[in-house]
Amino acid sequence: MNATSYLIAAAGIPNYGDEAIAAGWLRHLARTAPDRNVVLDCVDPARARRTLGGLHPRATFTDTLWRLSRAPGRPGPAEAVARVERAVLAADAEQDPGLRQLLAADVVHLLGGGYVNGLCPQHLGLVAGAGAAVRRSGGRAALTGLGLWPAFDDDGSALRHAVEPFTVLDVRDEVSLRALARTDARCTGDDLFLDAGPQLYRTDGEELPPVMVCAQTVELLDLAVKTVEAWGEGGGDGERIGLVECDPGDDHEVFAEAARRWPAARTYSAASLLTDGFPATAGQTWITSRFHPHLVAAAAGAAGVALDHGPAGYYAVKHRSLVECGSGWRISGGADIPERPEGKGFSPARQEELRTIKQRIAAEIHS
């Protein structure tokens, strides 16, 4: 009987970083474990299947734990953990095909991303559900590349309880590592490093714009416009600029406004980033408020500025983790115009080191 890896991810929103992380794990398992059954528990299975369905020969898609964690109400951390634990521990698996899949898995693995933290405490139920499942089944629970900041509004006890059954704990930043309070926890960076490589990028031979912008709010776009002009790149109607959308649900208004300000700029929709590849290359300069464009552009050899914004240091912690890993980018906060950065992003040697570490953890989990 084939072993089963049950993956949990924020795929299907869609959001570029979450889709790319899930795609990377599916590609990795297709190379290393093509005979395994792989279940991806995600936000929208139908949408994720359209994007990711061909990446592993035995992949199926569900939203079992996402539905449980997103039950009505606004639970705090303790309630979020308790209600999903109860549901998994008490359920009759014979009457629930989704839970039957979960309880039959040899491995239950939360993939990386920023979807489990104090901004969305209900998602702590995903961790609790994974832990409860392996308590019943005797399988292994793992999490990799998660960002757990901002902190939950309790003393961290709900998180620590939820991860008690986990045998592999790996996060993407030192703040998250401290939140786990486990001596066996590791911090090896974002999960996208697992599969970072040529398959992420555009290969159509198009000459890419020298300056790229990805902004999430009109205020951040205003800063990007002023910055590009100060660098001497904002003349004309934006013919030297590329605009990147990562999350259509959040970015569409800003993306449209940016296209109005720079009508000659080249635009790259969120869908195209996955189907045609990410438009990054060595020699570019990037301005981005989003995290995964920082990672992927720096991995291509681009220099850049990461714009700090958002609640409770959410983006500052994420961007800082990449700078500390060796991206060579600047982090800019407030309204001051940053200097134009220099540098070549992550070195090939550093990327190989980060990839190798992630691959070792993957082998430990899915052996």
mmCIF file of C-alpha atoms in Angstrom:
data_model
loop_
_atom_site.group_PDB
_atom_site.id
_atom_site.type_symbol
_atom_site.label_atom_id
_atom_site.label_comp_id
_atom_site.label_asym_id
_atom_site.label_seq_id
_atom_site.Cartn_x
_atom_site.Cartn_y
_atom_site.Cartn_z
ATOM 1 C CA MET A 1 0.000 0.000 0.000
ATOM 2 C CA ASN A 2 1.380 3.416 -0.958
ATOM 3 C CA ALA A 3 2.424 5.775 1.818
ATOM 4 C CA THR A 4 0.558 9.079 2.070
ATOM 5 C CA SER A 5 1.894 12.583 2.652
ATOM 6 C CA TYR A 6 -0.834 15.005 3.732
ATOM 7 C CA LEU A 7 0.240 18.573 3.000
ATOM 8 C CA ILE A 8 -1.438 21.693 4.395
ATOM 9 C CA ALA A 9 -0.897 25.015 2.620
ATOM 10 C CA ALA A 10 -2.547 28.354 1.876
ATOM 11 C CA ALA A 11 -2.777 27.527 -1.833
ATOM 12 C CA GLY A 12 -5.871 28.346 -3.841
ATOM 13 C CA ILE A 13 -6.378 31.947 -2.634
ATOM 14 C CA PRO A 14 -4.566 32.607 -5.081
ATOM 15 C CA ASN A 15 -1.450 34.412 -3.872
ATOM 16 C CA TYR A 16 1.874 34.029 -5.681
ATOM 17 C CA GLY A 17 4.006 33.060 -2.682
ATOM 18 C CA ASP A 18 1.611 30.440 -1.324
ATOM 19 C CA GLU A 19 1.068 28.900 -4.762
ATOM 20 C CA ALA A 20 4.808 28.828 -5.480
ATOM 21 C CA ILE A 21 5.594 27.148 -2.146
ATOM 22 C CA ALA A 22 2.974 24.442 -2.716
ATOM 23 C CA ALA A 23 4.210 23.963 -6.277
ATOM 24 C CA GLY A 24 7.772 23.579 -5.043
ATOM 25 C CA TRP A 25 6.859 20.850 -2.565
ATOM 26 C CA LEU A 26 4.791 18.987 -5.169
ATOM 27 C CA ARG A 27 7.651 19.140 -7.670
ATOM 28 C CA HIS A 28 10.107 17.987 -5.023
ATOM 29 C CA LEU A 29 7.948 15.022 -4.026
ATOM 30 C CA ALA A 30 7.370 14.153 -7.680
ATOM 31 C CA ARG A 31 11.147 13.812 -8.034
ATOM 32 C CA THR A 32 11.854 12.065 -4.748
ATOM 33 C CA ALA A 33 8.619 10.164 -3.980
ATOM 34 C CA PRO A 34 6.547 9.761 -7.173
ATOM 35 C CA ASP A 35 4.777 6.673 -5.811
ATOM 36 C CA ARG A 36 3.534 8.387 -2.647
ATOM 37 C CA ASN A 37 -0.065 9.469 -2.384
ATOM 38 C CA VAL A 38 -0.050 13.231 -1.824
ATOM 39 C CA VAL A 39 -3.043 15.124 -0.439
ATOM 40 C CA LEU A 40 -2.981 18.929 -0.476
ATOM 41 C CA ASP A 41 -5.362 20.484 2.066
ATOM 42 C CA CYS A 42 -5.803 24.075 0.900
ATOM 43 C CA VAL A 43 -8.087 27.091 0.854
ATOM 44 C CA ASP A 44 -9.793 26.359 -2.483
ATOM 45 C CA PRO A 45 -9.147 22.835 -3.822
ATOM 46 C CA ALA A 46 -10.727 23.407 -7.236
ATOM 47 C CA ARG A 47 -8.659 26.508 -7.916
ATOM 48 C CA ALA A 48 -5.480 24.901 -6.589
ATOM 49 C CA ARG A 49 -6.072 21.826 -8.722
ATOM 50 C CA ARG A 50 -6.199 23.955 -11.863
ATOM 51 C CA THR A 51 -2.838 25.513 -11.036
ATOM 52 C CA LEU A 52 -1.013 22.656 -9.309
ATOM 53 C CA GLY A 53 -2.800 19.491 -10.386
ATOM 54 C CA GLY A 54 -0.187 18.209 -12.812
ATOM 55 C CA LEU A 55 2.866 18.598 -10.594
ATOM 56 C CA HIS A 56 2.697 15.244 -8.766
ATOM 57 C CA PRO A 57 1.269 12.112 -10.410
ATOM 58 C CA ARG A 58 -0.666 11.032 -7.298
ATOM 59 C CA ALA A 59 -1.817 14.401 -5.928
ATOM 60 C CA THR A 60 -5.376 15.019 -4.765
ATOM 61 C CA PHE A 61 -6.889 18.164 -3.257
ATOM 62 C CA THR A 62 -9.172 18.840 -0.295
ATOM 63 C CA ASP A 63 -10.036 21.568 2.230
ATOM 64 C CA THR A 64 -10.847 19.379 5.261
ATOM 65 C CA LEU A 65 -8.737 21.160 7.878
ATOM 66 C CA TRP A 66 -9.234 24.581 6.309
ATOM 67 C CA ARG A 67 -13.005 24.183 6.665
ATOM 68 C CA LEU A 68 -12.651 23.119 10.297
ATOM 69 C CA SER A 69 -10.314 25.993 11.124
ATOM 70 C CA ARG A 70 -12.557 28.533 9.391
ATOM 71 C CA ALA A 71 -15.776 27.592 11.182
ATOM 72 C CA PRO A 72 -18.007 30.585 12.056
ATOM 73 C CA GLY A 73 -16.895 32.994 14.755
ATOM 74 C CA ARG A 74 -13.673 34.727 15.692
ATOM 75 C CA PRO A 75 -11.986 32.355 18.124
ATOM 76 C CA GLY A 76 -8.919 33.217 20.154
ATOM 77 C CA PRO A 77 -5.901 30.923 20.027
ATOM 78 C CA ALA A 78 -7.049 28.526 22.765
ATOM 79 C CA GLU A 79 -10.535 28.148 21.313
ATOM 80 C CA ALA A 80 -9.189 27.711 17.778
ATOM 81 C CA VAL A 81 -6.968 24.877 18.970
ATOM 82 C CA ALA A 82 -9.607 23.218 21.138
ATOM 83 C CA ARG A 83 -12.416 23.128 18.618
ATOM 84 C CA VAL A 84 -10.355 21.616 15.775
ATOM 85 C CA GLU A 85 -8.712 19.125 18.140
ATOM 86 C CA ARG A 86 -12.138 18.001 19.327
ATOM 87 C CA ALA A 87 -13.409 17.651 15.782
ATOM 88 C CA VAL A 88 -10.461 15.485 14.679
ATOM 89 C CA LEU A 89 -10.228 13.369 17.835
ATOM 90 C CA ALA A 90 -13.958 12.650 18.089
ATOM 91 C CA ALA A 91 -14.926 12.293 14.431
ATOM 92 C CA ASP A 92 -16.129 9.049 12.900
ATOM 93 C CA ALA A 93 -13.672 8.729 10.074
ATOM 94 C CA GLU A 94 -15.816 6.144 8.305
ATOM 95 C CA GLN A 95 -18.515 8.801 7.862
ATOM 96 C CA ASP A 96 -16.168 11.593 6.767
ATOM 97 C CA PRO A 97 -14.009 10.893 3.685
ATOM 98 C CA GLY A 98 -11.887 13.990 4.314
ATOM 99 C CA LEU A 99 -10.964 12.981 7.831
ATOM 100 C CA ARG A 100 -10.411 9.417 6.643
ATOM 101 C CA GLN A 101 -7.718 10.718 4.291
ATOM 102 C CA LEU A 102 -6.140 12.751 7.082
ATOM 103 C CA LEU A 103 -6.077 9.887 9.572
ATOM 104 C CA ALA A 104 -4.672 7.478 6.992
ATOM 105 C CA ALA A 105 -1.640 9.669 6.307
ATOM 106 C CA ASP A 106 1.840 8.609 7.366
ATOM 107 C CA VAL A 107 2.926 12.261 7.423
ATOM 108 C CA VAL A 108 0.918 15.434 8.081
ATOM 109 C CA HIS A 109 2.977 18.456 7.048
ATOM 110 C CA LEU A 110 2.178 22.180 7.234
ATOM 111 C CA LEU A 111 4.021 23.926 4.415
ATOM 112 C CA GLY A 112 5.581 27.335 4.871
ATOM 113 C CA GLY A 113 4.013 30.756 4.659
ATOM 114 C CA GLY A 114 2.614 33.548 6.785
ATOM 115 C CA TYR A 115 -0.862 32.164 7.383
ATOM 116 C CA VAL A 116 -0.514 31.014 11.035
ATOM 117 C CA ASN A 117 -0.036 33.968 13.382
ATOM 118 C CA GLY A 118 -1.805 36.493 15.573
ATOM 119 C CA LEU A 119 -3.410 38.213 12.579
ATOM 120 C CA CYS A 120 -5.437 35.063 11.854
ATOM 121 C CA PRO A 121 -5.597 33.067 15.130
ATOM 122 C CA GLN A 122 -8.257 30.735 13.733
ATOM 123 C CA HIS A 123 -5.574 29.210 11.518
ATOM 124 C CA LEU A 124 -3.868 27.838 14.609
ATOM 125 C CA GLY A 125 -6.566 25.185 14.214
ATOM 126 C CA LEU A 126 -4.618 23.873 11.213
ATOM 127 C CA VAL A 127 -1.670 23.118 13.494
ATOM 128 C CA ALA A 128 -3.957 21.616 16.131
ATOM 129 C CA GLY A 129 -5.708 19.461 13.544
ATOM 130 C CA ALA A 130 -2.435 18.075 12.258
ATOM 131 C CA GLY A 131 -1.302 17.267 15.792
ATOM 132 C CA ALA A 132 -4.608 15.637 16.728
ATOM 133 C CA ALA A 133 -4.517 13.517 13.568
ATOM 134 C CA VAL A 134 -1.133 11.981 14.346
ATOM 135 C CA ARG A 135 -2.179 11.407 17.955
ATOM 136 C CA ARG A 136 -4.936 9.170 16.568
ATOM 137 C CA SER A 137 -3.044 7.612 13.687
ATOM 138 C CA GLY A 138 0.490 7.244 15.031
ATOM 139 C CA GLY A 139 1.870 9.151 12.040
ATOM 140 C CA ARG A 140 4.373 12.018 12.035
ATOM 141 C CA ALA A 141 3.556 15.727 12.099
ATOM 142 C CA ALA A 142 5.869 18.391 10.707
ATOM 143 C CA LEU A 143 5.865 22.083 9.897
ATOM 144 C CA THR A 144 8.422 23.882 7.765
ATOM 145 C CA GLY A 145 9.093 27.483 6.810
ATOM 146 C CA LEU A 146 6.227 28.988 8.808
ATOM 147 C CA GLY A 147 6.261 32.612 9.919
ATOM 148 C CA LEU A 148 4.535 32.840 13.315
ATOM 149 C CA TRP A 149 4.754 36.611 13.786
ATOM 150 C CA PRO A 150 2.818 38.665 14.885
ATOM 151 C CA ALA A 151 2.445 36.717 18.098
ATOM 152 C CA PHE A 152 -0.865 35.310 19.297
ATOM 153 C CA ASP A 153 -2.605 37.393 21.935
ATOM 154 C CA ASP A 154 -2.157 34.793 24.691
ATOM 155 C CA ASP A 155 1.145 33.867 26.294
ATOM 156 C CA GLY A 156 1.916 31.435 23.476
ATOM 157 C CA SER A 157 0.494 28.467 25.372
ATOM 158 C CA ALA A 158 -2.013 27.513 22.650
ATOM 159 C CA LEU A 159 0.734 27.367 20.031
ATOM 160 C CA ARG A 160 3.031 25.362 22.283
ATOM 161 C CA HIS A 161 0.246 22.896 23.043
ATOM 162 C CA ALA A 162 -0.669 22.546 19.375
ATOM 163 C CA VAL A 163 2.887 21.607 18.349
ATOM 164 C CA GLU A 164 3.503 19.078 21.135
ATOM 165 C CA PRO A 165 2.967 16.055 18.827
ATOM 166 C CA PHE A 166 5.222 17.452 16.082
ATOM 167 C CA THR A 167 8.521 15.722 15.405
ATOM 168 C CA VAL A 168 9.864 18.308 12.911
ATOM 169 C CA LEU A 169 9.596 22.050 13.613
ATOM 170 C CA ASP A 170 11.237 24.408 11.117
ATOM 171 C CA VAL A 171 10.446 28.127 10.766
ATOM 172 C CA ARG A 172 11.622 30.931 8.522
ATOM 173 C CA ASP A 173 12.744 33.586 11.022
ATOM 174 C CA GLU A 174 14.269 33.874 14.476
ATOM 175 C CA VAL A 175 11.186 35.560 15.973
ATOM 176 C CA SER A 176 9.108 32.509 15.062
ATOM 177 C CA LEU A 177 11.792 30.205 16.423
ATOM 178 C CA ARG A 178 11.561 31.874 19.829
ATOM 179 C CA ALA A 179 7.770 31.582 19.772
ATOM 180 C CA LEU A 180 7.962 27.793 19.556
ATOM 181 C CA ALA A 181 10.125 27.529 22.693
ATOM 182 C CA ARG A 182 11.363 24.076 21.649
ATOM 183 C CA THR A 183 15.032 23.126 21.760
ATOM 184 C CA ASP A 184 14.593 20.848 18.736
ATOM 185 C CA ALA A 185 13.091 23.590 16.539
ATOM 186 C CA ARG A 186 15.102 24.950 13.605
ATOM 187 C CA CYS A 187 15.146 28.126 11.537
ATOM 188 C CA THR A 188 16.181 27.428 7.943
ATOM 189 C CA GLY A 189 14.370 30.147 6.016
ATOM 190 C CA ASP A 190 11.376 30.255 3.708
ATOM 191 C CA ASP A 191 10.157 27.050 2.052
ATOM 192 C CA LEU A 192 10.517 28.559 -1.408
ATOM 193 C CA PHE A 193 14.257 27.904 -1.095
ATOM 194 C CA LEU A 194 13.484 24.177 -1.415
ATOM 195 C CA ASP A 195 12.757 24.460 -5.121
ATOM 196 C CA ALA A 196 14.211 27.833 -6.145
ATOM 197 C CA GLY A 197 15.695 27.440 -9.602
ATOM 198 C CA PRO A 198 15.234 28.140 -13.329
ATOM 199 C CA GLN A 199 11.699 26.703 -13.343
ATOM 200 C CA LEU A 200 10.480 29.770 -11.426
ATOM 201 C CA TYR A 201 11.479 32.286 -14.107
ATOM 202 C CA ARG A 202 10.383 33.436 -17.545
ATOM 203 C CA THR A 203 12.116 31.631 -20.390
ATOM 204 C CA ASP A 204 10.485 33.301 -23.410
ATOM 205 C CA GLY A 205 13.526 35.406 -24.234
ATOM 206 C CA GLU A 206 11.762 38.693 -23.473
ATOM 207 C CA GLU A 207 14.063 41.509 -22.392
ATOM 208 C CA LEU A 208 12.756 42.408 -18.955
ATOM 209 C CA PRO A 209 12.379 45.981 -17.650
ATOM 210 C CA PRO A 210 15.343 47.261 -15.622
ATOM 211 C CA VAL A 211 13.124 48.549 -12.796
ATOM 212 C CA MET A 212 10.350 46.443 -11.242
ATOM 213 C CA VAL A 213 7.645 47.559 -8.811
ATOM 214 C CA CYS A 214 5.284 45.534 -6.629
ATOM 215 C CA ALA A 215 3.211 47.618 -4.194
ATOM 216 C CA GLN A 216 0.190 46.680 -2.091
ATOM 217 C CA THR A 217 -1.334 50.100 -1.324
ATOM 218 C CA VAL A 218 -1.687 53.426 -3.091
ATOM 219 C CA GLU A 219 0.523 54.987 -0.395
ATOM 220 C CA LEU A 220 3.287 52.485 -1.145
ATOM 221 C CA LEU A 221 2.804 53.073 -4.854
ATOM 222 C CA ASP A 222 3.213 56.827 -4.286
ATOM 223 C CA LEU A 223 6.526 56.149 -2.541
ATOM 224 C CA ALA A 224 7.626 53.854 -5.372
ATOM 225 C CA VAL A 225 6.773 56.514 -7.973
ATOM 226 C CA LYS A 226 8.769 59.177 -6.113
ATOM 227 C CA THR A 227 11.663 56.753 -5.632
ATOM 228 C CA VAL A 228 11.841 55.780 -9.289
ATOM 229 C CA GLU A 229 11.786 59.454 -10.280
ATOM 230 C CA ALA A 230 14.567 60.246 -7.790
ATOM 231 C CA TRP A 231 16.638 57.469 -9.352
ATOM 232 C CA GLY A 232 16.174 59.020 -12.786
ATOM 233 C CA GLU A 233 14.050 56.140 -14.094
ATOM 234 C CA GLY A 234 10.577 57.686 -13.956
ATOM 235 C CA GLY A 235 10.680 59.789 -17.099
ATOM 236 C CA GLY A 236 8.185 59.435 -19.884
ATOM 237 C CA ASP A 237 5.288 57.090 -19.337
ATOM 238 C CA GLY A 238 7.110 54.251 -17.598
ATOM 239 C CA GLU A 239 8.649 52.410 -20.521
ATOM 240 C CA ARG A 240 11.556 51.208 -18.332
ATOM 241 C CA ILE A 241 9.298 49.908 -15.560
ATOM 242 C CA GLY A 242 7.587 46.585 -14.922
ATOM 243 C CA LEU A 243 4.582 46.169 -12.619
ATOM 244 C CA VAL A 244 3.963 42.912 -10.748
ATOM 245 C CA GLU A 245 0.697 41.717 -9.216
ATOM 246 C CA CYS A 246 0.862 38.922 -6.617
ATOM 247 C CA ASP A 247 -2.652 38.680 -5.157
ATOM 248 C CA PRO A 248 -5.497 39.756 -7.455
ATOM 249 C CA GLY A 249 -7.876 40.080 -4.517
ATOM 250 C CA ASP A 250 -5.649 42.577 -2.716
ATOM 251 C CA ASP A 251 -3.587 44.125 -5.492
ATOM 252 C CA HIS A 252 -5.985 44.792 -8.371
ATOM 253 C CA GLU A 253 -6.798 48.427 -7.542
ATOM 254 C CA VAL A 254 -3.183 49.381 -6.935
ATOM 255 C CA PHE A 255 -2.115 47.434 -10.018
ATOM 256 C CA ALA A 256 -4.654 49.345 -12.115
ATOM 257 C CA GLU A 257 -3.597 52.696 -10.624
ATOM 258 C CA ALA A 258 0.065 51.934 -11.332
ATOM 259 C CA ALA A 259 -0.789 51.128 -14.934
ATOM 260 C CA ARG A 260 -2.558 54.510 -15.233
ATOM 261 C CA ARG A 261 0.462 56.367 -13.887
ATOM 262 C CA TRP A 262 2.868 54.440 -16.088
ATOM 263 C CA PRO A 263 0.817 53.533 -19.179
ATOM 264 C CA ALA A 264 3.832 52.219 -21.065
ATOM 265 C CA ALA A 265 4.990 49.999 -18.209
ATOM 266 C CA ARG A 266 4.895 46.273 -18.776
ATOM 267 C CA THR A 267 2.447 44.481 -16.516
ATOM 268 C CA TYR A 268 2.715 40.974 -15.096
ATOM 269 C CA SER A 269 -0.473 39.538 -13.643
ATOM 270 C CA ALA A 270 -0.504 37.107 -10.727
ATOM 271 C CA ALA A 271 -1.691 34.314 -13.022
ATOM 272 C CA SER A 272 1.189 34.903 -15.440
ATOM 273 C CA LEU A 273 3.788 34.595 -12.668
ATOM 274 C CA LEU A 274 2.884 30.916 -12.345
ATOM 275 C CA THR A 275 2.117 30.051 -15.955
ATOM 276 C CA ASP A 276 4.858 32.054 -17.702
ATOM 277 C CA GLY A 277 7.399 32.478 -14.910
ATOM 278 C CA PHE A 278 8.535 35.284 -12.638
ATOM 279 C CA PRO A 279 9.955 38.349 -14.471
ATOM 280 C CA ALA A 280 13.227 38.712 -12.560
ATOM 281 C CA THR A 281 16.806 38.640 -13.777
ATOM 282 C CA ALA A 282 20.270 39.772 -12.768
ATOM 283 C CA GLY A 283 20.915 43.497 -13.167
ATOM 284 C CA GLN A 284 17.393 44.651 -12.363
ATOM 285 C CA THR A 285 16.447 46.928 -9.470
ATOM 286 C CA TRP A 286 13.285 46.033 -7.558
ATOM 287 C CA ILE A 287 10.990 47.961 -5.228
ATOM 288 C CA THR A 288 8.563 45.616 -3.487
ATOM 289 C CA SER A 289 6.392 45.605 -0.417
ATOM 290 C CA ARG A 290 5.677 41.900 -0.842
ATOM 291 C CA PHE A 291 7.953 39.242 0.570
ATOM 292 C CA HIS A 292 8.222 36.531 -2.071
ATOM 293 C CA PRO A 293 9.140 38.926 -4.906
ATOM 294 C CA HIS A 294 12.054 39.946 -2.650
ATOM 295 C CA LEU A 295 13.120 36.309 -2.361
ATOM 296 C CA VAL A 296 12.635 35.298 -5.995
ATOM 297 C CA ALA A 297 14.149 38.470 -7.491
ATOM 298 C CA ALA A 298 17.170 38.306 -5.153
ATOM 299 C CA ALA A 299 17.606 34.633 -6.092
ATOM 300 C CA ALA A 300 17.748 35.730 -9.752
ATOM 301 C CA GLY A 301 20.580 38.155 -8.943
ATOM 302 C CA ALA A 302 18.568 41.392 -8.756
ATOM 303 C CA ALA A 303 19.201 44.245 -6.323
ATOM 304 C CA GLY A 304 16.279 45.798 -4.527
ATOM 305 C CA VAL A 305 14.510 47.737 -1.824
ATOM 306 C CA ALA A 306 11.945 46.054 0.421
ATOM 307 C CA LEU A 307 9.289 48.436 1.716
ATOM 308 C CA ASP A 308 8.418 47.889 5.382
ATOM 309 C CA HIS A 309 4.712 48.319 6.074
ATOM 310 C CA GLY A 310 1.687 46.674 7.616
ATOM 311 C CA PRO A 311 0.645 45.663 11.122
ATOM 312 C CA ALA A 312 2.899 44.812 14.052
ATOM 313 C CA GLY A 313 6.099 44.383 12.068
ATOM 314 C CA TYR A 314 4.609 41.582 9.954
ATOM 315 C CA TYR A 315 6.544 42.511 6.827
ATOM 316 C CA ALA A 316 9.598 43.857 8.623
ATOM 317 C CA VAL A 317 10.262 40.451 10.196
ATOM 318 C CA LYS A 318 9.810 38.674 6.866
ATOM 319 C CA HIS A 319 12.014 41.007 4.822
ATOM 320 C CA ARG A 320 14.668 41.073 7.529
ATOM 321 C CA SER A 321 14.856 37.268 7.440
ATOM 322 C CA LEU A 322 15.895 37.438 3.778
ATOM 323 C CA VAL A 323 18.461 40.183 4.351
ATOM 324 C CA GLU A 324 19.945 38.113 7.177
ATOM 325 C CA CYS A 325 20.032 35.119 4.803
ATOM 326 C CA GLY A 326 22.103 37.128 2.333
ATOM 327 C CA SER A 327 19.778 38.857 -0.139
ATOM 328 C CA GLY A 328 21.827 42.061 0.055
ATOM 329 C CA TRP A 329 18.689 44.210 -0.236
ATOM 330 C CA ARG A 330 17.826 47.391 1.651
ATOM 331 C CA ILE A 331 14.778 47.640 3.902
ATOM 332 C CA SER A 332 13.082 51.026 3.807
ATOM 333 C CA GLY A 333 10.456 52.271 6.242
ATOM 334 C CA GLY A 334 8.468 55.487 6.393
ATOM 335 C CA ALA A 335 8.195 58.095 3.653
ATOM 336 C CA ASP A 336 11.903 58.714 3.009
ATOM 337 C CA ILE A 337 13.132 57.934 -0.484
ATOM 338 C CA PRO A 338 15.697 55.126 -0.284
ATOM 339 C CA GLU A 339 19.006 55.243 -2.084
ATOM 340 C CA ARG A 340 19.276 53.079 -5.152
ATOM 341 C CA PRO A 341 20.655 49.733 -4.014
ATOM 342 C CA GLU A 342 23.589 47.886 -5.425
ATOM 343 C CA GLY A 343 24.377 44.219 -5.211
ATOM 344 C CA LYS A 344 23.582 40.935 -6.917
ATOM 345 C CA GLY A 345 21.094 39.262 -4.612
ATOM 346 C CA PHE A 346 21.777 35.840 -3.148
ATOM 347 C CA SER A 347 25.030 34.266 -4.227
ATOM 348 C CA PRO A 348 24.743 30.913 -6.017
ATOM 349 C CA ALA A 349 26.691 29.271 -3.191
ATOM 350 C CA ARG A 350 24.297 30.617 -0.563
ATOM 351 C CA GLN A 351 21.274 29.492 -2.567
ATOM 352 C CA GLU A 352 22.678 26.001 -2.887
ATOM 353 C CA GLU A 353 23.334 25.894 0.850
ATOM 354 C CA LEU A 354 19.754 26.955 1.650
ATOM 355 C CA ARG A 355 18.313 24.498 -0.883
ATOM 356 C CA THR A 356 20.378 21.621 0.491
ATOM 357 C CA ILE A 357 19.258 22.299 4.055
ATOM 358 C CA LYS A 358 15.602 22.295 2.988
ATOM 359 C CA GLN A 359 16.057 19.101 0.985
ATOM 360 C CA ARG A 360 17.556 17.343 3.999
ATOM 361 C CA ILE A 361 14.558 18.350 6.093
ATOM 362 C CA ALA A 362 12.230 17.168 3.330
ATOM 363 C CA ALA A 363 13.938 13.777 3.297
ATOM 364 C CA GLU A 364 13.608 13.578 7.086
ATOM 365 C CA ILE A 365 9.861 14.253 6.865
ATOM 366 C CA HIS A 366 8.856 12.243 3.793
ATOM 367 C CA SER A 367 11.123 9.216 4.116
#
